[in-house]
Coordinates of C-alpha atoms in Angstrom, one line a residue:
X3 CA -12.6 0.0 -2.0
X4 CA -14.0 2.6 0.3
X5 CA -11.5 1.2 3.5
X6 CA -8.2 1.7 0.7
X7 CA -9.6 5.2 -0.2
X8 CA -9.1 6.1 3.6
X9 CA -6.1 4.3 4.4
X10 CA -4.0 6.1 1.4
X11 CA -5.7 9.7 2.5
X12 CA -4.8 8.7 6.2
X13 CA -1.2 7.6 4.8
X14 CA -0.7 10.2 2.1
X15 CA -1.8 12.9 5.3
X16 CA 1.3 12.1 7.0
X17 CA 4.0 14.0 3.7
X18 CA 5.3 10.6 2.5
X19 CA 7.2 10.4 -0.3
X20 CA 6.5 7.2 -2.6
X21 CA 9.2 5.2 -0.8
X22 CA 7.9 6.0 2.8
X23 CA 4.6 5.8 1.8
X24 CA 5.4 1.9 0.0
X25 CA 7.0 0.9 3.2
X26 CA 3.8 2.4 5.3
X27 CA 1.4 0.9 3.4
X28 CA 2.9 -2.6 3.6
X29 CA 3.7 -2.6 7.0
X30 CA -0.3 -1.1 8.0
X31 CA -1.9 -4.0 5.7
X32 CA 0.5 -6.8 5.7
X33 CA 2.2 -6.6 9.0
X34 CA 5.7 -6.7 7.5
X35 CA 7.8 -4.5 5.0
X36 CA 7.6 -4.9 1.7
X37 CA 10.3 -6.9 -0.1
X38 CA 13.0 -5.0 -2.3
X39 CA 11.1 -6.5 -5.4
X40 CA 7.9 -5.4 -4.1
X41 CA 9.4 -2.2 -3.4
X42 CA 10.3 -1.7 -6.3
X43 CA 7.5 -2.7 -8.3
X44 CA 5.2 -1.0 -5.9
X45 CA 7.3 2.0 -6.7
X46 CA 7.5 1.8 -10.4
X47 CA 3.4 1.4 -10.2
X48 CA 3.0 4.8 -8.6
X49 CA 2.5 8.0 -11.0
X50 CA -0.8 9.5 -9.0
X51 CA -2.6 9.9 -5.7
X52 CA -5.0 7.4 -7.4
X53 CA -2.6 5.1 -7.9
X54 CA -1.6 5.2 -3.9
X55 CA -5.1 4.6 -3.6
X56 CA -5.3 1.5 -5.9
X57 CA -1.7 0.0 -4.4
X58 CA -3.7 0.0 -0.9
X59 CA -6.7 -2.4 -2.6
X60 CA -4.2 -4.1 -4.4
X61 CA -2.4 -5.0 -1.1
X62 CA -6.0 -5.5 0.7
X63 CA -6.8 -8.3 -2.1
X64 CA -3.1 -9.9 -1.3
X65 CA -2.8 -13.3 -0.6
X66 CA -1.1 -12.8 3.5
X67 CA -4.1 -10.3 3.8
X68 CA -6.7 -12.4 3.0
X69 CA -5.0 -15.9 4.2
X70 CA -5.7 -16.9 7.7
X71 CA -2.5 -18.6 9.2

């Protein structure tokens, strides 16, 4: 929880909006950009700072995170 807390300040430091921010946050945890489903419900998800901090776990808990290929 403590590693999403400072990835979304580190992210949310650089004046994203929600869409740049999405596509930032994928891209840092994932290694690829989000899909325009994921995109979108990534974006519909987001009312708060918290909540930037919470998609970050969220994506940190995904499957291709956690997966070793």
């Amino acid at each position: 929880r403590r590693q999403a807390a400072l990835l979304a300040k580190r992210l949310q430091d650089q004046g994203q909006n929600n869409t740049q921010f999405v596509q930032s946050a994928f891209e840092t945890v994932l290694g690829r950009p989000p899909s325009s489903k994921e995109r979108q419900s990534s974006l519909a998800f987001l009312k708060t700072d918290q909540d930037r901090e919470d998609l970050i776990h969220v994506l940190m808990n995904h499957n291709d995170f956690v997966t070793i290929r």
